[in-house]
Amino acid sequence: METALMPAEDANPGSPTLALTGNPNSGKTTLFNALTGARQHVGNYPGVTVETKEGVCNHNGRQVRVVDLPGTYSLTAYSMEEVVTRDFLIRRRPDVVVDVVDASNLERNLYLTVQLMEMGVPLVLCLNMVDAARKRGIEVDAERLSARLGAEVIPTVARTGKGKEALLDAALRKAREGAGGPPLVISYGNDIDEAIAAMEALISSRAFLAGSGPARWIALKYLEEDGRILAEGDAADPALSASLKEEVRKVSVHLARTLDTEPEALISDQRYGFIHALLREGVVRREHDQNRLYVSDRIDRFLTHRLFGPLVMLAVVMALYRFMFTYSARPVAWMEGIFSWLGRLASAHLPDGVLRSLVISGLIDGVGGVMSFVPLILLMFFGIAILEDSGYLARVAYMLDRVFRIFGLHGNSVISYIVAGGIAGGCAVPGVLAARTLRSPRERLATLLTAPFMNCGAKLPVFALLIAAFFAEHREEVMFTITLIAWTGALLAARLFRSTVIRGPATPFVMELPPYRVPTLRGLLIHTWERTWQYIKKAGTVILAIAIILWAMMTFPALSDSQVGRFESERAEILASATTEKKAELEAVDRAQAEAGLRNSLAGRIGVALERVTRWAGFDWRTNVALLGGFAAKEVVVSTLGTAYSLGEVNPEQGGGLAERLAANPGWNRVVAWSMIVFTIFYAPCFVAVVCIAREAGSWKWGAFSVLFNTAVAFGLAVAVYQVGTLLGAG
Ligand code: GDP
Ligand code: MG
C-alpha cells in the first residue's frame, strides 16, 4: 500500500508548521503577511523572492509556524524556486501545505495543486482573490471543487485578511490528521500507466528513495527525467536506478513511435486534462459579457499596443528622468552646502596635518560626494515604486520580451535588467539573483553576465556628476542616451555570448499581466525608504571604509623631507623677494606641492603608471585612481574623484562643488566626459556583484570572465569615443 509523506517525527508538537505554496502572484506573500503581521516587499512580477520566509501566527491560543515558499508553476527541477519548494516539502515535511490559487486563473494554478496531491502532502486549498475574480465575472463553487478534489477549499481575500480564520481552522484540522490522504492517482494513458505500475513495484519492493516521496511519484519523476531525482537514485542504488531508466527508455521509444511525443509532454497534457475535467459542471461559472472588457485589458489594449506601447514606454521613462532631476536639483544643492559647510568647519577647527586631511579629504569629500545624491536616489526609487506597484513594470517586461528573443534572452531576463537598473538605479546584485527564474541555464547565464551593464544606483551619481559638469542643459536627453547605450551594449553582448560561449536553443515563455492597481501611498513610501536606506547604509559602511583606505593610498607615502624642503625654500625665496604678487605665487607653490604629494602617493603612482594606457581614452591619473576604486563599489568613483580633486587643490573649502571643479579643469571636456560615461557603464561589475555572478553561475570562472571581458569592452569603447570625439573636435 502506498505511503503518503508523513510529517517529520521531530516536528515541535506544540506548534505545527504551515507551508504556503502557489504560483507567483497568487498572493502567497500577502497571505503570509496577513497571517503573521510581517511587513515585507510584495513584488508585482514573478520570482523576485526566491528564499523562503518564516513567521509565526497565533490561532485560538495555538502557535503556528508559517513558511512562505517561492512561487512556482510546477514541481519539476527546472528552476531554483521549484527546487527550493520541493526540497522544503520533502525534507522539512510541513504539517500542512496551504496551496494558494488565484480564483480567476484556476486552470493554470491547479497544475501545481495536482502535483502536490500526487506527492501526497497534507493539503488545504486557499482559493484566493475571489474579489478580483468576481469583478471579472468569475464565480467558483468552493464546495463543489472541494468535493471533487478531495481537499478542503477555503475562499479568501488575502489583501483584506477575509477568510483567514476559516483557512487556519481548516489547516489545523488537516495538520491534526497527522498525514496527507493517499496520493492522487491520475491516469496517464495505457502505455505510461503500465510503465508506472512496473516501476512502482520495483521501487516499493526495495523502499527505493523512500524518504523522497511516494513510489508512484518517484516513478513519475523518472519518466519526467527529473535531474535531481535521477542523481539521487543513481547514488542510492545504481542497479535499480538503471533498470528504472530502462523502463523509461522503452516507453519513450514506444511513445515516440506511436504518438510522436515523449513521456514528459504526455504527463503534462494529462494533468491539464484532469484539471479541465475537474472544473466542468458548474465548478467555475463565467459571466459572459462580451461588451465589457475588464478595465485592465482595456488599458492594455493601448499601453501594450505594438506601436503606441513602446512610445508610451519611452515617454514614461523620460518623464521619470525629468521628475527626478527637476525635483532633486535643489535638495542636492542643499546637501552639497551642508557638506561644504562641514568641510569649512573642520578646516577651521582642526590643526593642519594628517587628521585634518583625513577628515576633509577622506571623510567629508569622499562620503559627502555619495550622500549628496540621496535626494536624487530617493526620488528615483519613488518613481520606480509607482511603476512597479501599479503593474506597469510588468507591461514593460511583456513588451520587451519580443525584442529579447532576438538577442537569445528570455522575457524574464527583462526583469533582471530592470531590477539591475534598466530604467534607473537598481542594483546588479538582486538583478543577478532575479535571473534564477530562468529555466534554461544558458539564458540564465547570458542574463546574469549582461545585467550588470545596466545603470545601477551607484553608477547614477557618476553620470549625474558628469551631466552637471558638462551637459547641464540636456540632463534628461543625456540620461536617456546613457540608458540606450547600456541596453544596446547588454543586448549585443548577450547575442554574442549566445552565439559563442553559451550557445543553445531558447525556451518558451508565458507571461501573465497582473491587473493594474492603484498603488497605496504607504506601499510606495515603504519601498522607497527601504531601498534608499540600503543606499545610505552602504555609503555609511562599505563606502566609508573604502574612502578611508583610498584616502590613505592617496596620502602615503608622503613626500620626503628633501622634497618638502625644496618647496619650503621656494616659499622663503618668494617671501624674501620684492615681488608684489606674493600671495598668488605662494598659492602656486602650495598647489604644486599638493599635486606632487598626490602623485607621489601609492594610488597616484598606480594612476600615473596606468596613464600610459588610459590616455588613449582621455583619462588622467586622478580619474584612473577613481575608476580603480570603482572595482570595489561604483559609488567610490565619485567619492574618490572628490578626494583626488580636493587633495590637488589648496583650499578645498573654497573649491566649490566637484562638478564645478571638473568643468574648470583643463584636462576635462565633453569628450572625456562621454568616454568616462561609457567606461563606467561597461567596466567590471563591483566586487559584490562579481561574487554573486560566480555563485549563481556555479563557477569563479564566470566571475573572472565578467571582470576581464567587461573591462576590456569598456576600455575599447572608451578609446573609440575619445579618439573619434577628439578627431571631430567635439571637445
Ligand atoms: P505572491 O507572488 O504569491 O507572493 O503574491 P503577492 O502576495 O506578492 O501578491 C501579488 C499581488 O496580488 C499583490 O499586488 C497583492 O496585493 C495582490 N493580492 C494578493 N491577494 C489578493 C486578493 O485576495 N485580492 C486582490 N484583489 N489582490 C490580491
Ligand atoms: Mg511572494
CSV table of N, CA and C in Angstrom, one decimal, residues 405-546:
chain,number,residue,atom,x,y,z
A,405,ARG,N,13.9,38.1,-27.3
A,405,ARG,CA,14.0,36.8,-28.0
A,405,ARG,C,15.1,36.9,-29.1
A,406,ILE,N,15.1,38.1,-29.8
A,406,ILE,CA,16.0,38.2,-30.9
A,406,ILE,C,17.5,38.1,-30.4
A,407,PHE,N,17.7,38.5,-29.2
A,407,PHE,CA,19.1,38.5,-28.7
A,407,PHE,C,19.4,37.3,-27.8
A,408,GLY,N,18.6,36.2,-28.0
A,408,GLY,CA,18.9,35.0,-27.3
A,408,GLY,C,18.6,35.0,-25.8
A,409,LEU,N,17.8,36.0,-25.4
A,409,LEU,CA,17.4,36.1,-24.0
A,409,LEU,C,15.9,35.7,-23.8
A,410,HIS,N,15.4,35.9,-22.6
A,410,HIS,CA,14.1,35.4,-22.3
A,410,HIS,C,13.3,36.5,-21.7
A,411,GLY,N,12.0,36.4,-21.8
A,411,GLY,CA,11.1,37.5,-21.2
A,411,GLY,C,11.5,37.8,-19.8
A,412,ASN,N,11.8,36.8,-19.0
A,412,ASN,CA,12.1,37.1,-17.6
A,412,ASN,C,13.5,37.8,-17.5
A,413,SER,N,14.3,37.7,-18.5
A,413,SER,CA,15.6,38.5,-18.4
A,413,SER,C,15.3,40.0,-18.3
A,414,VAL,N,14.1,40.4,-18.8
A,414,VAL,CA,13.8,41.8,-18.7
A,414,VAL,C,13.7,42.2,-17.3
A,415,ILE,N,13.2,41.3,-16.5
A,415,ILE,CA,13.0,41.6,-15.0
A,415,ILE,C,14.4,41.8,-14.4
A,416,SER,N,15.3,40.9,-14.7
A,416,SER,CA,16.7,41.0,-14.2
A,416,SER,C,17.3,42.4,-14.6
A,417,TYR,N,17.1,42.7,-15.8
A,417,TYR,CA,17.6,44.0,-16.3
A,417,TYR,C,17.0,45.2,-15.5
A,418,ILE,N,15.7,45.1,-15.4
A,418,ILE,CA,15.1,46.3,-14.7
A,418,ILE,C,15.5,46.3,-13.3
A,419,VAL,N,15.5,45.2,-12.6
A,419,VAL,CA,16.0,45.2,-11.2
A,419,VAL,C,17.4,45.6,-11.1
A,420,ALA,N,18.2,45.3,-12.1
A,420,ALA,CA,19.6,45.7,-12.1
A,420,ALA,C,19.8,47.2,-12.4
A,421,GLY,N,18.7,47.9,-12.8
A,421,GLY,CA,18.8,49.3,-13.0
A,421,GLY,C,18.5,49.7,-14.5
A,422,GLY,N,17.8,48.8,-15.2
A,422,GLY,CA,17.5,49.0,-16.6
A,422,GLY,C,16.8,50.3,-16.9
A,423,ILE,N,16.0,50.8,-16.0
A,423,ILE,CA,15.3,52.1,-16.2
A,423,ILE,C,16.1,53.1,-15.5
A,424,ALA,N,16.5,52.9,-14.2
A,424,ALA,CA,17.4,53.7,-13.5
A,424,ALA,C,17.6,53.1,-12.1
A,425,GLY,N,18.8,53.2,-11.6
A,425,GLY,CA,19.0,53.0,-10.2
A,425,GLY,C,18.6,51.7,-9.6
A,426,GLY,N,18.8,50.5,-10.1
A,426,GLY,CA,18.6,49.3,-9.4
A,426,GLY,C,19.9,48.9,-8.8
A,427,CYS,N,20.1,47.6,-8.8
A,427,CYS,CA,21.4,47.1,-8.3
A,427,CYS,C,21.7,45.8,-9.0
A,428,ALA,N,22.9,45.6,-9.4
A,428,ALA,CA,23.2,44.4,-10.2
A,428,ALA,C,23.0,43.1,-9.3
A,429,VAL,N,23.2,43.2,-8.0
A,429,VAL,CA,23.1,42.0,-7.1
A,429,VAL,C,21.7,41.4,-7.2
A,430,PRO,N,20.6,42.1,-6.8
A,430,PRO,CA,19.3,41.4,-7.0
A,430,PRO,C,19.0,41.1,-8.5
A,431,GLY,N,19.6,41.9,-9.4
A,431,GLY,CA,19.4,41.6,-10.8
A,431,GLY,C,19.9,40.3,-11.2
A,432,VAL,N,21.1,40.0,-10.7
A,432,VAL,CA,21.7,38.7,-10.9
A,432,VAL,C,20.9,37.6,-10.2
A,433,LEU,N,20.4,37.9,-9.0
A,433,LEU,CA,19.6,36.9,-8.3
A,433,LEU,C,18.3,36.6,-9.0
A,434,ALA,N,17.7,37.7,-9.6
A,434,ALA,CA,16.4,37.5,-10.2
A,434,ALA,C,16.5,36.6,-11.5
A,435,ALA,N,17.7,36.4,-12.0
A,435,ALA,CA,17.9,35.5,-13.1
A,435,ALA,C,17.6,34.1,-12.7
A,436,ARG,N,17.5,33.8,-11.5
A,436,ARG,CA,17.1,32.5,-11.0
A,436,ARG,C,15.8,32.0,-11.6
A,437,THR,N,14.9,32.9,-12.0
A,437,THR,CA,13.6,32.5,-12.5
A,437,THR,C,13.8,31.9,-13.9
A,438,LEU,N,14.9,32.0,-14.5
A,438,LEU,CA,15.0,31.5,-15.9
A,438,LEU,C,15.3,30.0,-15.8
A,439,ARG,N,14.6,29.3,-16.7
A,439,ARG,CA,14.7,27.8,-16.6
A,439,ARG,C,16.0,27.3,-17.4
A,440,SER,N,16.2,27.9,-18.5
A,440,SER,CA,17.3,27.4,-19.3
A,440,SER,C,18.6,28.0,-18.7
A,441,PRO,N,19.6,27.1,-18.4
A,441,PRO,CA,20.8,27.6,-17.8
A,441,PRO,C,21.6,28.5,-18.7
A,442,ARG,N,21.4,28.4,-20.0
A,442,ARG,CA,22.1,29.3,-20.9
A,442,ARG,C,21.6,30.7,-20.9
A,443,GLU,N,20.2,30.7,-21.0
A,443,GLU,CA,19.6,32.1,-20.9
A,443,GLU,C,19.9,32.7,-19.6
A,444,ARG,N,20.0,31.9,-18.6
A,444,ARG,CA,20.2,32.4,-17.3
A,444,ARG,C,21.6,33.0,-17.2
A,445,LEU,N,22.6,32.3,-17.7
A,445,LEU,CA,24.0,32.7,-17.7
A,445,LEU,C,24.1,34.0,-18.5
A,446,ALA,N,23.5,34.0,-19.7
A,446,ALA,CA,23.6,35.2,-20.6
A,446,ALA,C,23.0,36.4,-19.8
A,447,THR,N,21.9,36.2,-19.1
A,447,THR,CA,21.2,37.3,-18.4
A,447,THR,C,22.1,37.8,-17.2
A,448,LEU,N,22.7,36.8,-16.5
A,448,LEU,CA,23.4,37.3,-15.3
A,448,LEU,C,24.8,37.9,-15.7
A,449,LEU,N,25.3,37.6,-16.9
A,449,LEU,CA,26.5,38.2,-17.3
A,449,LEU,C,26.3,39.6,-17.9
A,450,THR,N,25.0,39.9,-18.4
A,450,THR,CA,24.8,41.2,-19.0
A,450,THR,C,24.0,42.1,-18.1
A,451,ALA,N,23.3,41.6,-17.1
A,451,ALA,CA,22.5,42.5,-16.3
A,451,ALA,C,23.4,43.6,-15.6
A,452,PRO,N,24.7,43.3,-15.3
A,452,PRO,CA,25.5,44.4,-14.6
A,452,PRO,C,25.8,45.5,-15.5
A,453,PHE,N,25.5,45.5,-16.8
A,453,PHE,CA,25.7,46.6,-17.7
A,453,PHE,C,24.6,47.7,-17.4
A,454,MET,N,23.6,47.3,-16.8
A,454,MET,CA,22.5,48.3,-16.5
A,454,MET,C,23.0,49.4,-15.5
A,455,ASN,N,22.3,50.5,-15.5
A,455,ASN,CA,22.8,51.7,-14.7
A,455,ASN,C,22.3,51.6,-13.3
A,456,CYS,N,23.1,50.9,-12.5
A,456,CYS,CA,22.6,50.7,-11.1
A,456,CYS,C,22.7,52.0,-10.3
A,457,GLY,N,22.1,52.1,-9.2
A,457,GLY,CA,22.1,53.3,-8.4
A,457,GLY,C,23.4,53.9,-8.1
A,458,ALA,N,24.4,53.0,-8.1
A,458,ALA,CA,25.8,53.5,-7.8
A,458,ALA,C,26.5,54.2,-8.9
A,459,LYS,N,26.1,53.8,-10.2
A,459,LYS,CA,26.7,54.5,-11.3
A,459,LYS,C,26.0,55.8,-11.5
A,460,LEU,N,24.8,55.9,-11.1
A,460,LEU,CA,24.0,57.1,-11.3
A,460,LEU,C,24.7,58.4,-10.8
A,461,PRO,N,25.3,58.4,-9.6
A,461,PRO,CA,26.0,59.6,-9.2
A,461,PRO,C,27.1,60.0,-10.1
A,462,VAL,N,27.8,59.0,-10.7
A,462,VAL,CA,28.9,59.3,-11.7
A,462,VAL,C,28.3,60.0,-12.9
A,463,PHE,N,27.2,59.5,-13.4
A,463,PHE,CA,26.5,60.2,-14.5
A,463,PHE,C,26.0,61.6,-14.1
A,464,ALA,N,25.4,61.6,-13.0
A,464,ALA,CA,24.8,62.9,-12.5
A,464,ALA,C,25.9,63.9,-12.4
A,465,LEU,N,27.0,63.5,-11.9
A,465,LEU,CA,28.2,64.4,-11.7
A,465,LEU,C,28.6,65.0,-13.1
A,466,LEU,N,28.8,64.0,-14.0
A,466,LEU,CA,29.3,64.5,-15.3
A,466,LEU,C,28.3,65.3,-16.1
A,467,ILE,N,27.0,64.9,-15.9
A,467,ILE,CA,25.9,65.7,-16.5
A,467,ILE,C,25.9,67.1,-16.0
A,468,ALA,N,26.0,67.2,-14.6
A,468,ALA,CA,26.0,68.5,-14.0
A,468,ALA,C,27.2,69.4,-14.5
A,469,ALA,N,28.4,68.7,-14.7
A,469,ALA,CA,29.5,69.5,-15.1
A,469,ALA,C,29.5,69.8,-16.6
A,470,PHE,N,29.0,69.0,-17.4
A,470,PHE,CA,29.2,69.2,-18.8
A,470,PHE,C,27.9,69.3,-19.7
A,471,PHE,N,26.8,68.7,-19.2
A,471,PHE,CA,25.6,68.7,-20.0
A,471,PHE,C,24.4,69.3,-19.3
A,472,ALA,N,24.6,70.3,-18.5
A,472,ALA,CA,23.6,70.8,-17.6
A,472,ALA,C,22.3,71.1,-18.4
A,473,GLU,N,22.4,71.5,-19.7
A,473,GLU,CA,21.2,71.9,-20.4
A,473,GLU,C,20.4,70.7,-21.0
A,474,HIS,N,21.1,69.6,-21.0
A,474,HIS,CA,20.4,68.4,-21.6
A,474,HIS,C,20.3,67.2,-20.7
A,475,ARG,N,19.9,67.5,-19.5
A,475,ARG,CA,20.0,66.4,-18.5
A,475,ARG,C,19.3,65.1,-18.9
A,476,GLU,N,17.9,65.3,-19.2
A,476,GLU,CA,17.1,64.1,-19.5
A,476,GLU,C,17.6,63.4,-20.7
A,477,GLU,N,18.0,64.2,-21.8
A,477,GLU,CA,18.4,63.6,-23.0
A,477,GLU,C,19.7,62.8,-22.8
A,478,VAL,N,20.6,63.3,-22.1
A,478,VAL,CA,21.9,62.6,-21.9
A,478,VAL,C,21.6,61.4,-21.1
A,479,MET,N,20.8,61.5,-20.0
A,479,MET,CA,20.5,60.3,-19.2
A,479,MET,C,19.8,59.2,-20.0
A,480,PHE,N,18.9,59.7,-20.9
A,480,PHE,CA,18.2,58.8,-21.8
A,480,PHE,C,19.2,58.1,-22.7
A,481,THR,N,20.1,58.8,-23.3
A,481,THR,CA,21.1,58.3,-24.2
A,481,THR,C,22.0,57.2,-23.4
A,482,ILE,N,22.3,57.5,-22.2
A,482,ILE,CA,23.1,56.6,-21.4
A,482,ILE,C,22.4,55.3,-21.2
A,483,THR,N,21.1,55.4,-21.0
A,483,THR,CA,20.3,54.2,-20.8
A,483,THR,C,20.3,53.4,-22.1
A,484,LEU,N,20.1,54.1,-23.2
A,484,LEU,CA,20.1,53.4,-24.5
A,484,LEU,C,21.4,52.7,-24.8
A,485,ILE,N,22.5,53.3,-24.5
A,485,ILE,CA,23.8,52.7,-24.7
A,485,ILE,C,23.9,51.5,-23.8
A,486,ALA,N,23.5,51.6,-22.6
A,486,ALA,CA,23.6,50.4,-21.7
A,486,ALA,C,22.8,49.2,-22.2
A,487,TRP,N,21.6,49.5,-22.7
A,487,TRP,CA,20.7,48.4,-23.2
A,487,TRP,C,21.3,47.8,-24.5
A,488,THR,N,21.7,48.7,-25.4
A,488,THR,CA,22.2,48.2,-26.6
A,488,THR,C,23.4,47.3,-26.4
A,489,GLY,N,24.3,47.8,-25.5
A,489,GLY,CA,25.5,47.1,-25.2
A,489,GLY,C,25.2,45.7,-24.6
A,490,ALA,N,24.3,45.7,-23.6
A,490,ALA,CA,23.9,44.5,-22.9
A,490,ALA,C,23.3,43.5,-23.9
A,491,LEU,N,22.4,43.9,-24.8
A,491,LEU,CA,21.8,43.0,-25.7
A,491,LEU,C,22.8,42.5,-26.7
A,492,LEU,N,23.6,43.4,-27.2
A,492,LEU,CA,24.6,42.9,-28.2
A,492,LEU,C,25.6,41.9,-27.5
A,493,ALA,N,26.0,42.1,-26.3
A,493,ALA,CA,26.8,41.2,-25.6
A,493,ALA,C,26.1,39.9,-25.4
A,494,ALA,N,24.8,39.9,-25.1
A,494,ALA,CA,24.0,38.7,-24.9
A,494,ALA,C,24.0,37.9,-26.2
A,495,ARG,N,23.7,38.6,-27.2
A,495,ARG,CA,23.7,38.0,-28.6
A,495,ARG,C,25.1,37.3,-28.8
A,496,LEU,N,26.1,38.0,-28.5
A,496,LEU,CA,27.5,37.5,-28.7
A,496,LEU,C,27.7,36.2,-27.9
A,497,PHE,N,27.3,36.3,-26.6
A,497,PHE,CA,27.5,35.1,-25.8
A,497,PHE,C,26.7,33.9,-26.3
A,498,ARG,N,25.4,34.2,-26.6
A,498,ARG,CA,24.5,33.2,-27.0
A,498,ARG,C,24.9,32.5,-28.3
A,499,SER,N,25.7,33.2,-29.1
A,499,SER,CA,26.1,32.5,-30.4
A,499,SER,C,27.6,32.1,-30.3
A,500,THR,N,28.2,32.2,-29.1
A,500,THR,CA,29.6,31.7,-29.0
A,500,THR,C,29.7,30.8,-27.7
A,501,VAL,N,30.1,31.5,-26.6
A,501,VAL,CA,30.4,30.7,-25.4
A,501,VAL,C,29.2,29.9,-24.8
A,502,ILE,N,28.0,30.5,-25.0
A,502,ILE,CA,26.8,29.8,-24.4
A,502,ILE,C,25.7,29.6,-25.4
A,503,ARG,N,26.0,28.8,-26.4
A,503,ARG,CA,25.1,28.5,-27.5
A,503,ARG,C,24.0,27.5,-27.1
A,504,GLY,N,22.8,27.7,-27.6
A,504,GLY,CA,21.8,26.7,-27.3
A,504,GLY,C,20.4,27.3,-27.6
A,505,PRO,N,19.4,26.4,-27.6
A,505,PRO,CA,18.0,26.8,-28.0
A,505,PRO,C,17.3,27.7,-27.0
A,506,ALA,N,16.3,28.4,-27.4
A,506,ALA,CA,15.5,29.2,-26.5
A,506,ALA,C,14.4,28.4,-25.8
A,507,THR,N,13.9,28.8,-24.7
A,507,THR,CA,12.8,28.2,-24.0
A,507,THR,C,11.5,29.0,-24.2
A,508,PRO,N,10.3,28.3,-24.3
A,508,PRO,CA,9.1,29.1,-24.5
A,508,PRO,C,8.8,30.0,-23.2
A,509,PHE,N,8.0,31.0,-23.4
A,509,PHE,CA,7.8,32.0,-22.4
A,509,PHE,C,6.3,32.3,-22.3
A,510,VAL,N,5.7,32.2,-21.2
A,510,VAL,CA,4.3,32.7,-21.0
A,510,VAL,C,4.4,33.8,-19.9
A,511,MET,N,4.0,34.9,-20.1
A,511,MET,CA,4.0,35.9,-19.1
A,511,MET,C,2.6,36.4,-18.8
A,512,GLU,N,2.2,36.4,-17.6
A,512,GLU,CA,0.9,36.9,-17.3
A,512,GLU,C,1.0,38.4,-16.8
A,513,LEU,N,0.0,39.1,-17.2
A,513,LEU,CA,0.0,40.5,-16.8
A,513,LEU,C,-0.9,40.7,-15.6
A,514,PRO,N,-0.4,41.0,-14.5
A,514,PRO,CA,-1.3,41.2,-13.3
A,514,PRO,C,-2.1,42.4,-13.6
A,515,PRO,N,-3.4,42.5,-13.0
A,515,PRO,CA,-4.2,43.6,-13.3
A,515,PRO,C,-3.6,44.9,-12.7
A,516,TYR,N,-3.9,46.0,-13.4
A,516,TYR,CA,-3.4,47.3,-12.8
A,516,TYR,C,-4.0,47.6,-11.5
A,517,ARG,N,-3.2,48.2,-10.6
A,517,ARG,CA,-3.7,48.6,-9.3
A,517,ARG,C,-3.3,50.0,-9.0
A,518,VAL,N,-4.1,50.7,-8.2
A,518,VAL,CA,-3.7,52.0,-7.8
A,518,VAL,C,-2.7,51.8,-6.6
A,519,PRO,N,-1.5,52.2,-6.7
A,519,PRO,CA,-0.6,52.0,-5.6
A,519,PRO,C,-1.0,52.7,-4.3
A,520,THR,N,-0.7,52.1,-3.2
A,520,THR,CA,-1.1,52.8,-2.0
A,520,THR,C,0.1,53.6,-1.6
A,521,LEU,N,-0.1,54.8,-1.0
A,521,LEU,CA,0.9,55.7,-0.6
A,521,LEU,C,1.9,55.0,0.4
A,522,ARG,N,1.3,54.2,1.3
A,522,ARG,CA,2.1,53.5,2.3
A,522,ARG,C,3.1,52.6,1.6
A,523,GLY,N,2.6,51.8,0.7
A,523,GLY,CA,3.4,50.9,0.0
A,523,GLY,C,4.6,51.6,-0.7
A,524,LEU,N,4.2,52.7,-1.4
A,524,LEU,CA,5.2,53.5,-2.1
A,524,LEU,C,6.3,54.0,-1.2
A,525,LEU,N,5.9,54.5,0.0
A,525,LEU,CA,6.8,55.1,0.9
A,525,LEU,C,7.7,54.0,1.5
A,526,ILE,N,7.1,52.8,1.8
A,526,ILE,CA,7.9,51.7,2.3
A,526,ILE,C,9.0,51.3,1.3
A,527,HIS,N,8.5,51.1,0.1
A,527,HIS,CA,9.5,50.6,-0.9
A,527,HIS,C,10.6,51.7,-1.1
A,528,THR,N,10.2,52.9,-1.2
A,528,THR,CA,11.2,54.0,-1.5
A,528,THR,C,12.2,54.0,-0.3
A,529,TRP,N,11.7,54.0,0.9
A,529,TRP,CA,12.5,54.1,2.0
A,529,TRP,C,13.5,52.9,2.2
A,530,GLU,N,12.9,51.7,2.0
A,530,GLU,CA,13.8,50.5,2.1
A,530,GLU,C,15.0,50.6,1.2
A,531,ARG,N,14.7,51.0,0.0
A,531,ARG,CA,15.8,51.0,-1.0
A,531,ARG,C,16.8,52.1,-0.8
A,532,THR,N,16.2,53.3,-0.4
A,532,THR,CA,17.1,54.4,-0.2
A,532,THR,C,18.0,54.2,1.0
A,533,TRP,N,17.4,53.6,2.0
A,533,TRP,CA,18.1,53.3,3.3
A,533,TRP,C,19.3,52.3,3.0
A,534,GLN,N,19.1,51.4,2.1
A,534,GLN,CA,20.2,50.5,1.7
A,534,GLN,C,21.3,51.3,1.1
A,535,TYR,N,21.0,52.3,0.3
A,535,TYR,CA,22.0,53.1,-0.3
A,535,TYR,C,22.7,53.9,0.7
A,536,ILE,N,22.0,54.5,1.7
A,536,ILE,CA,22.6,55.3,2.7
A,536,ILE,C,23.5,54.4,3.6
A,537,LYS,N,23.0,53.2,3.9
A,537,LYS,CA,23.8,52.3,4.8
A,537,LYS,C,25.1,51.9,4.1
A,538,LYS,N,25.0,51.7,2.8
A,538,LYS,CA,26.2,51.3,2.1
A,538,LYS,C,27.2,52.5,2.1
A,539,ALA,N,26.7,53.7,1.9
A,539,ALA,CA,27.6,54.9,2.0
A,539,ALA,C,28.2,55.0,3.3
A,540,GLY,N,27.5,54.6,4.4
A,540,GLY,CA,28.0,54.8,5.7
A,540,GLY,C,28.9,53.7,6.2
A,541,THR,N,28.9,52.6,5.5
A,541,THR,CA,29.8,51.5,5.9
A,541,THR,C,30.8,51.1,4.9
A,542,VAL,N,30.4,50.4,3.8
A,542,VAL,CA,31.4,49.9,2.8
A,542,VAL,C,32.1,51.1,2.2
A,543,ILE,N,31.3,52.1,1.8
A,543,ILE,CA,31.9,53.2,1.1
A,543,ILE,C,32.9,54.0,2.0
A,544,LEU,N,32.4,54.2,3.2
A,544,LEU,CA,33.3,54.9,4.2
A,544,LEU,C,34.6,54.2,4.4
A,545,ALA,N,34.6,52.9,4.5
A,545,ALA,CA,35.8,52.1,4.7
A,545,ALA,C,36.7,52.3,3.5
A,546,ILE,N,36.1,52.1,2.3
A,546,ILE,CA,36.9,52.2,1.1
A,546,ILE,C,37.4,53.7,0.9
